[in-house]
Amino acid sequence: VYGSHVDAALLYEQMRALYAWADASASEIQIGRPLGCDARRNAIWQASPGGEPLPSLLADIDLADAMRRIAAAVAALHRGPVQPKRRQPVADEWRKLQRARRALLNFYPGLAREIHATIDPLIAVQLEEPQELRPIHGDLHCSQVLLQDHQVGIIDFDLYAWGDPLVDVARFLSRFRAMVRGVMDESEACAAQESFLGTYEILVPWKMDRARLGALMAVLMINRQALKPIKKLASRNEEHVLAMLSGAVGFREEQEW
């Protein structure tokens, strides 16, 4: 059931087109079959594509293989023919970054030096929109990737849009790195990331700009992960904020954590 910001009838037609395309032409990706739409309630019904979310399976899977299969699914989506009805500008993330800086400074004045040192250079180099927009998921993170046997399902296409495909890649990888921090060996996390990127680079017909990807990962790490304690009203969690800022710097400099 959606609020006024989403037209459920329009989303339902979009989902029908995505399901038909994936079912007929893209075995790399599984998309749940849309079952119905109630325009009065602004709601849709959709079957699950099957599988379990990536975070719940980390201890039980061949992670490198899983990341290659996820990359193949994401690349298929980005190459796909289903035309979105909206756009997601890269500039939106830089506007959020400025708000994130204000919020972090208000909640963590003692970290002002680290906040400015990390965020100010990113704001100064705001990325331009890509010359060619592609269909993107718009909010791709680890819990929206479902794995079952050798199949990869992706759910929650509410923000499906024309955009920079590297935003999807950066969002997924920055959340993956934040998710496994302190849980997985650093070298294993880096190897899993490279399994994804190496496969994705092969499967898309455009050159992947790794410097641009690093900047996007840094911005998304701050906009989503560094702000988590504030959103959860746990403003004393300075250690988490410092770790996320450090991770953002590492992404920007193409270094590891």
mmCIF file of N, CA and C in Angstrom, residues 60-176:
data_model
loop_
_atom_site.group_PDB
_atom_site.id
_atom_site.type_symbol
_atom_site.label_atom_id
_atom_site.label_comp_id
_atom_site.label_asym_id
_atom_site.label_seq_id
_atom_site.Cartn_x
_atom_site.Cartn_y
_atom_site.Cartn_z
ATOM 1 N N ASP A 60 26.428 -19.109 4.545
ATOM 2 C CA ASP A 60 26.115 -20.417 3.951
ATOM 3 C C ASP A 60 26.354 -20.504 2.449
ATOM 4 N N ILE A 61 26.876 -19.447 1.825
ATOM 5 C CA ILE A 61 26.982 -19.437 0.371
ATOM 6 C C ILE A 61 28.421 -19.220 -0.064
ATOM 7 N N ASP A 62 28.678 -19.556 -1.319
ATOM 8 C CA ASP A 62 29.925 -19.177 -1.971
ATOM 9 C C ASP A 62 29.758 -17.714 -2.365
ATOM 10 N N LEU A 63 30.314 -16.810 -1.560
ATOM 11 C CA LEU A 63 30.032 -15.389 -1.731
ATOM 12 C C LEU A 63 30.531 -14.858 -3.063
ATOM 13 N N ALA A 64 31.707 -15.264 -3.496
ATOM 14 C CA ALA A 64 32.227 -14.772 -4.773
ATOM 15 C C ALA A 64 31.299 -15.160 -5.913
ATOM 16 N N ASP A 65 30.824 -16.413 -5.906
ATOM 17 C CA ASP A 65 29.901 -16.859 -6.943
ATOM 18 C C ASP A 65 28.586 -16.089 -6.865
ATOM 19 N N ALA A 66 28.091 -15.887 -5.643
ATOM 20 C CA ALA A 66 26.843 -15.148 -5.477
ATOM 21 C C ALA A 66 26.971 -13.718 -5.998
ATOM 22 N N MET A 67 28.090 -13.069 -5.716
ATOM 23 C CA MET A 67 28.282 -11.693 -6.174
ATOM 24 C C MET A 67 28.370 -11.626 -7.696
ATOM 25 N N ARG A 68 28.969 -12.632 -8.315
ATOM 26 C CA ARG A 68 28.999 -12.645 -9.783
ATOM 27 C C ARG A 68 27.582 -12.774 -10.346
ATOM 28 N N ARG A 69 26.765 -13.617 -9.730
ATOM 29 C CA ARG A 69 25.401 -13.805 -10.213
ATOM 30 C C ARG A 69 24.548 -12.553 -9.970
ATOM 31 N N ILE A 70 24.766 -11.901 -8.835
ATOM 32 C CA ILE A 70 24.049 -10.648 -8.573
ATOM 33 C C ILE A 70 24.454 -9.587 -9.587
ATOM 34 N N ALA A 71 25.753 -9.515 -9.889
ATOM 35 C CA ALA A 71 26.225 -8.550 -10.894
ATOM 36 C C ALA A 71 25.579 -8.812 -12.246
ATOM 37 N N ALA A 72 25.433 -10.078 -12.617
ATOM 38 C CA ALA A 72 24.806 -10.418 -13.888
ATOM 39 C C ALA A 72 23.349 -9.973 -13.907
ATOM 40 N N ALA A 73 22.654 -10.121 -12.774
ATOM 41 C CA ALA A 73 21.258 -9.690 -12.695
ATOM 42 C C ALA A 73 21.142 -8.177 -12.811
ATOM 43 N N VAL A 74 22.023 -7.457 -12.116
ATOM 44 C CA VAL A 74 21.991 -5.989 -12.166
ATOM 45 C C VAL A 74 22.341 -5.493 -13.569
ATOM 46 N N ALA A 75 23.341 -6.109 -14.191
ATOM 47 C CA ALA A 75 23.708 -5.720 -15.559
ATOM 48 C C ALA A 75 22.556 -5.955 -16.526
ATOM 49 N N ALA A 76 21.850 -7.073 -16.363
ATOM 50 C CA ALA A 76 20.696 -7.346 -17.224
ATOM 51 C C ALA A 76 19.632 -6.267 -17.064
ATOM 52 N N LEU A 77 19.365 -5.869 -15.824
ATOM 53 C CA LEU A 77 18.391 -4.805 -15.580
ATOM 54 C C LEU A 77 18.813 -3.513 -16.258
ATOM 55 N N HIS A 78 20.087 -3.170 -16.149
ATOM 56 C CA HIS A 78 20.577 -1.921 -16.728
ATOM 57 C C HIS A 78 20.580 -1.955 -18.256
ATOM 58 N N ARG A 79 20.683 -3.135 -18.838
ATOM 59 C CA ARG A 79 20.620 -3.256 -20.300
ATOM 60 C C ARG A 79 19.191 -3.410 -20.795
ATOM 61 N N GLY A 80 18.252 -3.563 -19.901
ATOM 62 C CA GLY A 80 16.894 -3.956 -20.257
ATOM 63 C C GLY A 80 16.131 -2.916 -21.063
ATOM 64 N N PRO A 81 15.042 -3.356 -21.715
ATOM 65 C CA PRO A 81 14.287 -2.482 -22.612
ATOM 66 C C PRO A 81 13.094 -1.790 -21.972
ATOM 67 N N VAL A 82 12.763 -2.116 -20.698
ATOM 68 C CA VAL A 82 11.557 -1.564 -20.087
ATOM 69 C C VAL A 82 11.802 -0.117 -19.679
ATOM 70 N N GLN A 83 11.068 0.795 -20.283
ATOM 71 C CA GLN A 83 11.326 2.214 -20.086
ATOM 72 C C GLN A 83 10.649 2.728 -18.824
ATOM 73 N N PRO A 84 11.428 3.297 -17.899
ATOM 74 C CA PRO A 84 10.841 3.863 -16.677
ATOM 75 C C PRO A 84 9.990 5.094 -16.983
ATOM 76 N N LYS A 85 9.214 5.491 -15.981
ATOM 77 C CA LYS A 85 8.332 6.652 -16.117
ATOM 78 C C LYS A 85 8.848 7.874 -15.369
ATOM 79 N N ARG A 86 9.996 7.742 -14.732
ATOM 80 C CA ARG A 86 10.534 8.853 -13.950
ATOM 81 C C ARG A 86 12.048 8.891 -14.091
ATOM 82 N N ARG A 87 12.674 9.938 -13.532
ATOM 83 C CA ARG A 87 14.123 10.064 -13.540
ATOM 84 C C ARG A 87 14.633 10.182 -12.119
ATOM 85 N N GLN A 88 15.871 9.751 -11.909
ATOM 86 C CA GLN A 88 16.530 9.880 -10.611
ATOM 87 C C GLN A 88 17.872 10.573 -10.833
ATOM 88 N N PRO A 89 17.915 11.884 -10.698
ATOM 89 C CA PRO A 89 19.164 12.613 -10.962
ATOM 90 C C PRO A 89 20.240 12.316 -9.922
ATOM 91 N N VAL A 90 21.480 12.261 -10.370
ATOM 92 C CA VAL A 90 22.613 12.115 -9.455
ATOM 93 C C VAL A 90 22.669 13.297 -8.493
ATOM 94 N N ALA A 91 22.258 14.468 -8.963
ATOM 95 C CA ALA A 91 22.302 15.675 -8.121
ATOM 96 C C ALA A 91 21.484 15.520 -6.852
ATOM 97 N N ASP A 92 20.470 14.644 -6.864
ATOM 98 C CA ASP A 92 19.674 14.430 -5.654
ATOM 99 C C ASP A 92 20.549 13.969 -4.488
ATOM 100 N N GLU A 93 21.533 13.102 -4.782
ATOM 101 C CA GLU A 93 22.387 12.592 -3.709
ATOM 102 C C GLU A 93 23.297 13.678 -3.154
ATOM 103 N N TRP A 94 23.691 14.633 -3.983
ATOM 104 C CA TRP A 94 24.528 15.721 -3.471
ATOM 105 C C TRP A 94 23.698 16.683 -2.624
ATOM 106 N N ARG A 95 22.435 16.878 -2.945
ATOM 107 C CA ARG A 95 21.571 17.683 -2.078
ATOM 108 C C ARG A 95 21.395 16.979 -0.724
ATOM 109 N N LYS A 96 21.220 15.661 -0.762
ATOM 110 C CA LYS A 96 21.120 14.907 0.489
ATOM 111 C C LYS A 96 22.430 14.979 1.280
ATOM 112 N N LEU A 97 23.552 15.000 0.574
ATOM 113 C CA LEU A 97 24.852 15.065 1.246
ATOM 114 C C LEU A 97 25.000 16.367 2.024
ATOM 115 N N GLN A 98 24.531 17.463 1.465
ATOM 116 C CA GLN A 98 24.602 18.735 2.183
ATOM 117 C C GLN A 98 23.737 18.698 3.435
ATOM 118 N N ARG A 99 22.551 18.082 3.324
ATOM 119 C CA ARG A 99 21.702 17.943 4.508
ATOM 120 C C ARG A 99 22.353 17.016 5.539
ATOM 121 N N ALA A 100 23.002 15.943 5.032
ATOM 122 C CA ALA A 100 23.682 15.012 5.942
ATOM 123 C C ALA A 100 24.791 15.728 6.709
ATOM 124 N N ARG A 101 25.538 16.583 6.037
ATOM 125 C CA ARG A 101 26.608 17.320 6.714
ATOM 126 C C ARG A 101 26.041 18.180 7.841
ATOM 127 N N ARG A 102 24.953 18.878 7.573
ATOM 128 C CA ARG A 102 24.340 19.713 8.614
ATOM 129 C C ARG A 102 23.881 18.863 9.803
ATOM 130 N N ALA A 103 23.245 17.735 9.504
ATOM 131 C CA ALA A 103 22.741 16.878 10.580
ATOM 132 C C ALA A 103 23.878 16.305 11.418
ATOM 133 N N LEU A 104 24.929 15.839 10.749
ATOM 134 C CA LEU A 104 26.059 15.265 11.480
ATOM 135 C C LEU A 104 26.745 16.313 12.347
ATOM 136 N N LEU A 105 26.899 17.527 11.834
ATOM 137 C CA LEU A 105 27.524 18.585 12.623
ATOM 138 C C LEU A 105 26.664 18.962 13.827
ATOM 139 N N ASN A 106 25.355 18.930 13.670
ATOM 140 C CA ASN A 106 24.469 19.258 14.789
ATOM 141 C C ASN A 106 24.521 18.189 15.878
ATOM 142 N N PHE A 107 24.556 16.932 15.475
ATOM 143 C CA PHE A 107 24.517 15.838 16.440
ATOM 144 C C PHE A 107 25.908 15.480 16.984
ATOM 145 N N TYR A 108 26.949 15.742 16.203
ATOM 146 C CA TYR A 108 28.306 15.344 16.594
ATOM 147 C C TYR A 108 29.268 16.519 16.448
ATOM 148 N N PRO A 109 29.069 17.595 17.197
ATOM 149 C CA PRO A 109 29.969 18.758 17.059
ATOM 150 C C PRO A 109 31.421 18.411 17.358
ATOM 151 N N GLY A 110 31.643 17.398 18.202
ATOM 152 C CA GLY A 110 33.012 17.000 18.508
ATOM 153 C C GLY A 110 33.730 16.338 17.350
ATOM 154 N N LEU A 111 32.978 15.951 16.317
ATOM 155 C CA LEU A 111 33.571 15.319 15.128
ATOM 156 C C LEU A 111 33.623 16.290 13.943
ATOM 157 N N ALA A 112 33.520 17.570 14.219
ATOM 158 C CA ALA A 112 33.436 18.557 13.137
ATOM 159 C C ALA A 112 34.625 18.454 12.182
ATOM 160 N N ARG A 113 35.831 18.264 12.733
ATOM 161 C CA ARG A 113 37.007 18.191 11.865
ATOM 162 C C ARG A 113 36.894 17.018 10.899
ATOM 163 N N GLU A 114 36.521 15.843 11.409
ATOM 164 C CA GLU A 114 36.408 14.657 10.560
ATOM 165 C C GLU A 114 35.267 14.796 9.561
ATOM 166 N N ILE A 115 34.155 15.384 9.997
ATOM 167 C CA ILE A 115 33.004 15.552 9.111
ATOM 168 C C ILE A 115 33.363 16.468 7.946
ATOM 169 N N HIS A 116 33.961 17.607 8.253
ATOM 170 C CA HIS A 116 34.335 18.531 7.185
ATOM 171 C C HIS A 116 35.403 17.926 6.272
ATOM 172 N N ALA A 117 36.381 17.240 6.847
ATOM 173 C CA ALA A 117 37.465 16.679 6.043
ATOM 174 C C ALA A 117 36.963 15.617 5.074
ATOM 175 N N THR A 118 35.908 14.923 5.447
ATOM 176 C CA THR A 118 35.365 13.875 4.589
ATOM 177 C C THR A 118 34.357 14.406 3.590
ATOM 178 N N ILE A 119 33.433 15.240 4.048
ATOM 179 C CA ILE A 119 32.290 15.621 3.216
ATOM 180 C C ILE A 119 32.581 16.826 2.336
ATOM 181 N N ASP A 120 33.326 17.796 2.823
ATOM 182 C CA ASP A 120 33.554 19.016 2.034
ATOM 183 C C ASP A 120 34.168 18.718 0.661
ATOM 184 N N PRO A 121 35.201 17.845 0.555
ATOM 185 C CA PRO A 121 35.747 17.553 -0.780
ATOM 186 C C PRO A 121 34.735 16.881 -1.703
ATOM 187 N N LEU A 122 33.838 16.084 -1.148
ATOM 188 C CA LEU A 122 32.822 15.443 -1.980
ATOM 189 C C LEU A 122 31.824 16.466 -2.518
ATOM 190 N N ILE A 123 31.410 17.393 -1.664
ATOM 191 C CA ILE A 123 30.481 18.432 -2.118
ATOM 192 C C ILE A 123 31.127 19.280 -3.209
ATOM 193 N N ALA A 124 32.437 19.511 -3.091
ATOM 194 C CA ALA A 124 33.140 20.365 -4.053
ATOM 195 C C ALA A 124 33.255 19.737 -5.435
ATOM 196 N N VAL A 125 33.153 18.415 -5.516
ATOM 197 C CA VAL A 125 33.325 17.754 -6.813
ATOM 198 C C VAL A 125 32.021 17.080 -7.249
ATOM 199 N N GLN A 126 30.902 17.765 -7.071
ATOM 200 C CA GLN A 126 29.610 17.176 -7.448
ATOM 201 C C GLN A 126 29.663 16.650 -8.878
ATOM 202 N N LEU A 127 29.252 15.406 -9.046
ATOM 203 C CA LEU A 127 29.310 14.760 -10.353
ATOM 204 C C LEU A 127 28.221 15.296 -11.289
ATOM 205 N N GLU A 128 28.561 15.385 -12.561
ATOM 206 C CA GLU A 128 27.570 15.737 -13.564
ATOM 207 C C GLU A 128 26.701 14.525 -13.874
ATOM 208 N N GLU A 129 25.535 14.781 -14.447
ATOM 209 C CA GLU A 129 24.677 13.677 -14.872
ATOM 210 C C GLU A 129 25.369 12.934 -16.025
ATOM 211 N N PRO A 130 25.195 11.623 -16.113
ATOM 212 C CA PRO A 130 25.810 10.875 -17.217
ATOM 213 C C PRO A 130 25.200 11.278 -18.554
ATOM 214 N N GLN A 131 25.966 11.127 -19.610
ATOM 215 C CA GLN A 131 25.464 11.481 -20.939
ATOM 216 C C GLN A 131 24.315 10.582 -21.367
ATOM 217 N N GLU A 132 24.368 9.316 -20.965
ATOM 218 C CA GLU A 132 23.313 8.373 -21.333
ATOM 219 C C GLU A 132 22.706 7.774 -20.080
ATOM 220 N N LEU A 133 21.399 7.937 -19.915
ATOM 221 C CA LEU A 133 20.701 7.356 -18.786
ATOM 222 C C LEU A 133 20.265 5.938 -19.121
ATOM 223 N N ARG A 134 20.235 5.098 -18.095
ATOM 224 C CA ARG A 134 19.817 3.709 -18.253
ATOM 225 C C ARG A 134 18.721 3.393 -17.238
ATOM 226 N N PRO A 135 17.932 2.341 -17.461
ATOM 227 C CA PRO A 135 16.973 1.928 -16.425
ATOM 228 C C PRO A 135 17.720 1.459 -15.178
ATOM 229 N N ILE A 136 17.336 1.977 -14.024
ATOM 230 C CA ILE A 136 17.969 1.560 -12.771
ATOM 231 C C ILE A 136 16.899 1.192 -11.749
ATOM 232 N N HIS A 137 17.296 0.379 -10.784
ATOM 233 C CA HIS A 137 16.384 -0.027 -9.709
ATOM 234 C C HIS A 137 16.021 1.177 -8.850
ATOM 235 N N GLY A 138 17.010 1.977 -8.492
ATOM 236 C CA GLY A 138 16.767 3.206 -7.755
ATOM 237 C C GLY A 138 16.964 3.120 -6.255
ATOM 238 N N ASP A 139 16.954 1.904 -5.685
ATOM 239 C CA ASP A 139 17.179 1.763 -4.242
ATOM 240 C C ASP A 139 17.716 0.365 -3.950
ATOM 241 N N LEU A 140 18.736 -0.035 -4.667
ATOM 242 C CA LEU A 140 19.222 -1.408 -4.595
ATOM 243 C C LEU A 140 20.113 -1.605 -3.375
ATOM 244 N N HIS A 141 19.645 -2.417 -2.442
ATOM 245 C CA HIS A 141 20.488 -2.776 -1.314
ATOM 246 C C HIS A 141 20.374 -4.268 -1.037
ATOM 247 N N CYS A 142 21.172 -4.739 -0.100
ATOM 248 C CA CYS A 142 21.381 -6.182 0.039
ATOM 249 C C CYS A 142 20.112 -6.951 0.365
ATOM 250 N N SER A 143 19.225 -6.365 1.154
ATOM 251 C CA SER A 143 18.008 -7.084 1.545
ATOM 252 C C SER A 143 17.005 -7.197 0.406
ATOM 253 N N GLN A 144 17.223 -6.469 -0.664
ATOM 254 C CA GLN A 144 16.312 -6.555 -1.810
ATOM 255 C C GLN A 144 16.825 -7.513 -2.877
ATOM 256 N N VAL A 145 17.916 -8.213 -2.554
ATOM 257 C CA VAL A 145 18.457 -9.250 -3.433
ATOM 258 C C VAL A 145 18.173 -10.605 -2.790
ATOM 259 N N LEU A 146 17.418 -11.444 -3.495
ATOM 260 C CA LEU A 146 17.027 -12.755 -2.982
ATOM 261 C C LEU A 146 17.755 -13.845 -3.759
ATOM 262 N N LEU A 147 18.307 -14.807 -3.033
ATOM 263 C CA LEU A 147 19.061 -15.891 -3.657
ATOM 264 C C LEU A 147 18.382 -17.226 -3.381
ATOM 265 N N GLN A 148 18.306 -18.040 -4.420
ATOM 266 C CA GLN A 148 17.773 -19.399 -4.289
ATOM 267 C C GLN A 148 18.442 -20.272 -5.341
ATOM 268 N N ASP A 149 19.207 -21.263 -4.888
ATOM 269 C CA ASP A 149 19.984 -22.090 -5.804
ATOM 270 C C ASP A 149 20.868 -21.173 -6.648
ATOM 271 N N HIS A 150 20.715 -21.202 -7.960
ATOM 272 C CA HIS A 150 21.514 -20.341 -8.832
ATOM 273 C C HIS A 150 20.708 -19.160 -9.374
ATOM 274 N N GLN A 151 19.574 -18.882 -8.768
ATOM 275 C CA GLN A 151 18.724 -17.787 -9.229
ATOM 276 C C GLN A 151 18.886 -16.558 -8.347
ATOM 277 N N VAL A 152 18.741 -15.408 -8.976
ATOM 278 C CA VAL A 152 18.815 -14.130 -8.266
ATOM 279 C C VAL A 152 17.510 -13.380 -8.498
ATOM 280 N N GLY A 153 16.803 -13.100 -7.419
ATOM 281 C CA GLY A 153 15.602 -12.286 -7.490
ATOM 282 C C GLY A 153 15.866 -10.895 -6.959
ATOM 283 N N ILE A 154 15.234 -9.908 -7.551
ATOM 284 C CA ILE A 154 15.329 -8.525 -7.072
ATOM 285 C C ILE A 154 13.906 -8.025 -6.840
ATOM 286 N N ILE A 155 13.693 -7.369 -5.705
ATOM 287 C CA ILE A 155 12.355 -6.905 -5.335
ATOM 288 C C ILE A 155 12.346 -5.398 -5.129
ATOM 289 N N ASP A 156 11.146 -4.863 -4.907
ATOM 290 C CA ASP A 156 10.924 -3.456 -4.549
ATOM 291 C C ASP A 156 11.403 -2.495 -5.634
ATOM 292 N N PHE A 157 10.662 -2.461 -6.730
ATOM 293 C CA PHE A 157 10.999 -1.577 -7.847
ATOM 294 C C PHE A 157 10.234 -0.252 -7.780
ATOM 295 N N ASP A 158 9.885 0.176 -6.573
ATOM 296 C CA ASP A 158 9.095 1.395 -6.418
ATOM 297 C C ASP A 158 9.784 2.625 -7.009
ATOM 298 N N LEU A 159 11.122 2.640 -6.988
ATOM 299 C CA LEU A 159 11.884 3.804 -7.454
ATOM 300 C C LEU A 159 12.551 3.549 -8.805
ATOM 301 N N TYR A 160 12.054 2.576 -9.560
ATOM 302 C CA TYR A 160 12.577 2.274 -10.903
ATOM 303 C C TYR A 160 12.559 3.547 -11.734
ATOM 304 N N ALA A 161 13.700 3.853 -12.356
ATOM 305 C CA ALA A 161 13.828 5.166 -12.996
ATOM 306 C C ALA A 161 14.925 5.150 -14.043
ATOM 307 N N TRP A 162 14.921 6.209 -14.866
ATOM 308 C CA TRP A 162 16.086 6.507 -15.679
ATOM 309 C C TRP A 162 17.139 7.121 -14.765
ATOM 310 N N GLY A 163 18.380 6.659 -14.892
ATOM 311 C CA GLY A 163 19.418 7.221 -14.046
ATOM 312 C C GLY A 163 20.790 6.702 -14.410
ATOM 313 N N ASP A 164 21.750 7.024 -13.564
ATOM 314 C CA ASP A 164 23.126 6.557 -13.726
ATOM 315 C C ASP A 164 23.207 5.134 -13.180
ATOM 316 N N PRO A 165 23.536 4.142 -14.002
ATOM 317 C CA PRO A 165 23.593 2.766 -13.489
ATOM 318 C C PRO A 165 24.601 2.586 -12.364
ATOM 319 N N LEU A 166 25.627 3.439 -12.311
ATOM 320 C CA LEU A 166 26.601 3.333 -11.229
ATOM 321 C C LEU A 166 25.999 3.680 -9.870
ATOM 322 N N VAL A 167 24.864 4.386 -9.855
ATOM 323 C CA VAL A 167 24.198 4.653 -8.580
ATOM 324 C C VAL A 167 23.701 3.344 -7.974
ATOM 325 N N ASP A 168 23.123 2.472 -8.789
ATOM 326 C CA ASP A 168 22.714 1.156 -8.295
ATOM 327 C C ASP A 168 23.917 0.367 -7.787
ATOM 328 N N VAL A 169 24.982 0.348 -8.574
ATOM 329 C CA VAL A 169 26.181 -0.404 -8.193
ATOM 330 C C VAL A 169 26.761 0.152 -6.893
ATOM 331 N N ALA A 170 26.866 1.476 -6.815
ATOM 332 C CA ALA A 170 27.451 2.110 -5.637
ATOM 333 C C ALA A 170 26.585 1.894 -4.398
ATOM 334 N N ARG A 171 25.277 1.972 -4.569
ATOM 335 C CA ARG A 171 24.395 1.791 -3.416
ATOM 336 C C ARG A 171 24.509 0.357 -2.872
ATOM 337 N N PHE A 172 24.481 -0.601 -3.787
ATOM 338 C CA PHE A 172 24.566 -1.994 -3.365
ATOM 339 C C PHE A 172 25.908 -2.278 -2.685
ATOM 340 N N LEU A 173 27.012 -1.851 -3.304
ATOM 341 C CA LEU A 173 28.332 -2.182 -2.762
ATOM 342 C C LEU A 173 28.633 -1.416 -1.475
ATOM 343 N N SER A 174 28.202 -0.165 -1.369
ATOM 344 C CA SER A 174 28.457 0.581 -0.132
ATOM 345 C C SER A 174 27.679 -0.036 1.020
ATOM 346 N N ARG A 175 26.476 -0.494 0.754
ATOM 347 C CA ARG A 175 25.700 -1.142 1.819
ATOM 348 C C ARG A 175 26.272 -2.515 2.150
ATOM 349 N N PHE A 176 26.762 -3.212 1.150
ATOM 350 C CA PHE A 176 27.399 -4.494 1.409
ATOM 351 C C PHE A 176 28.612 -4.304 2.311
#
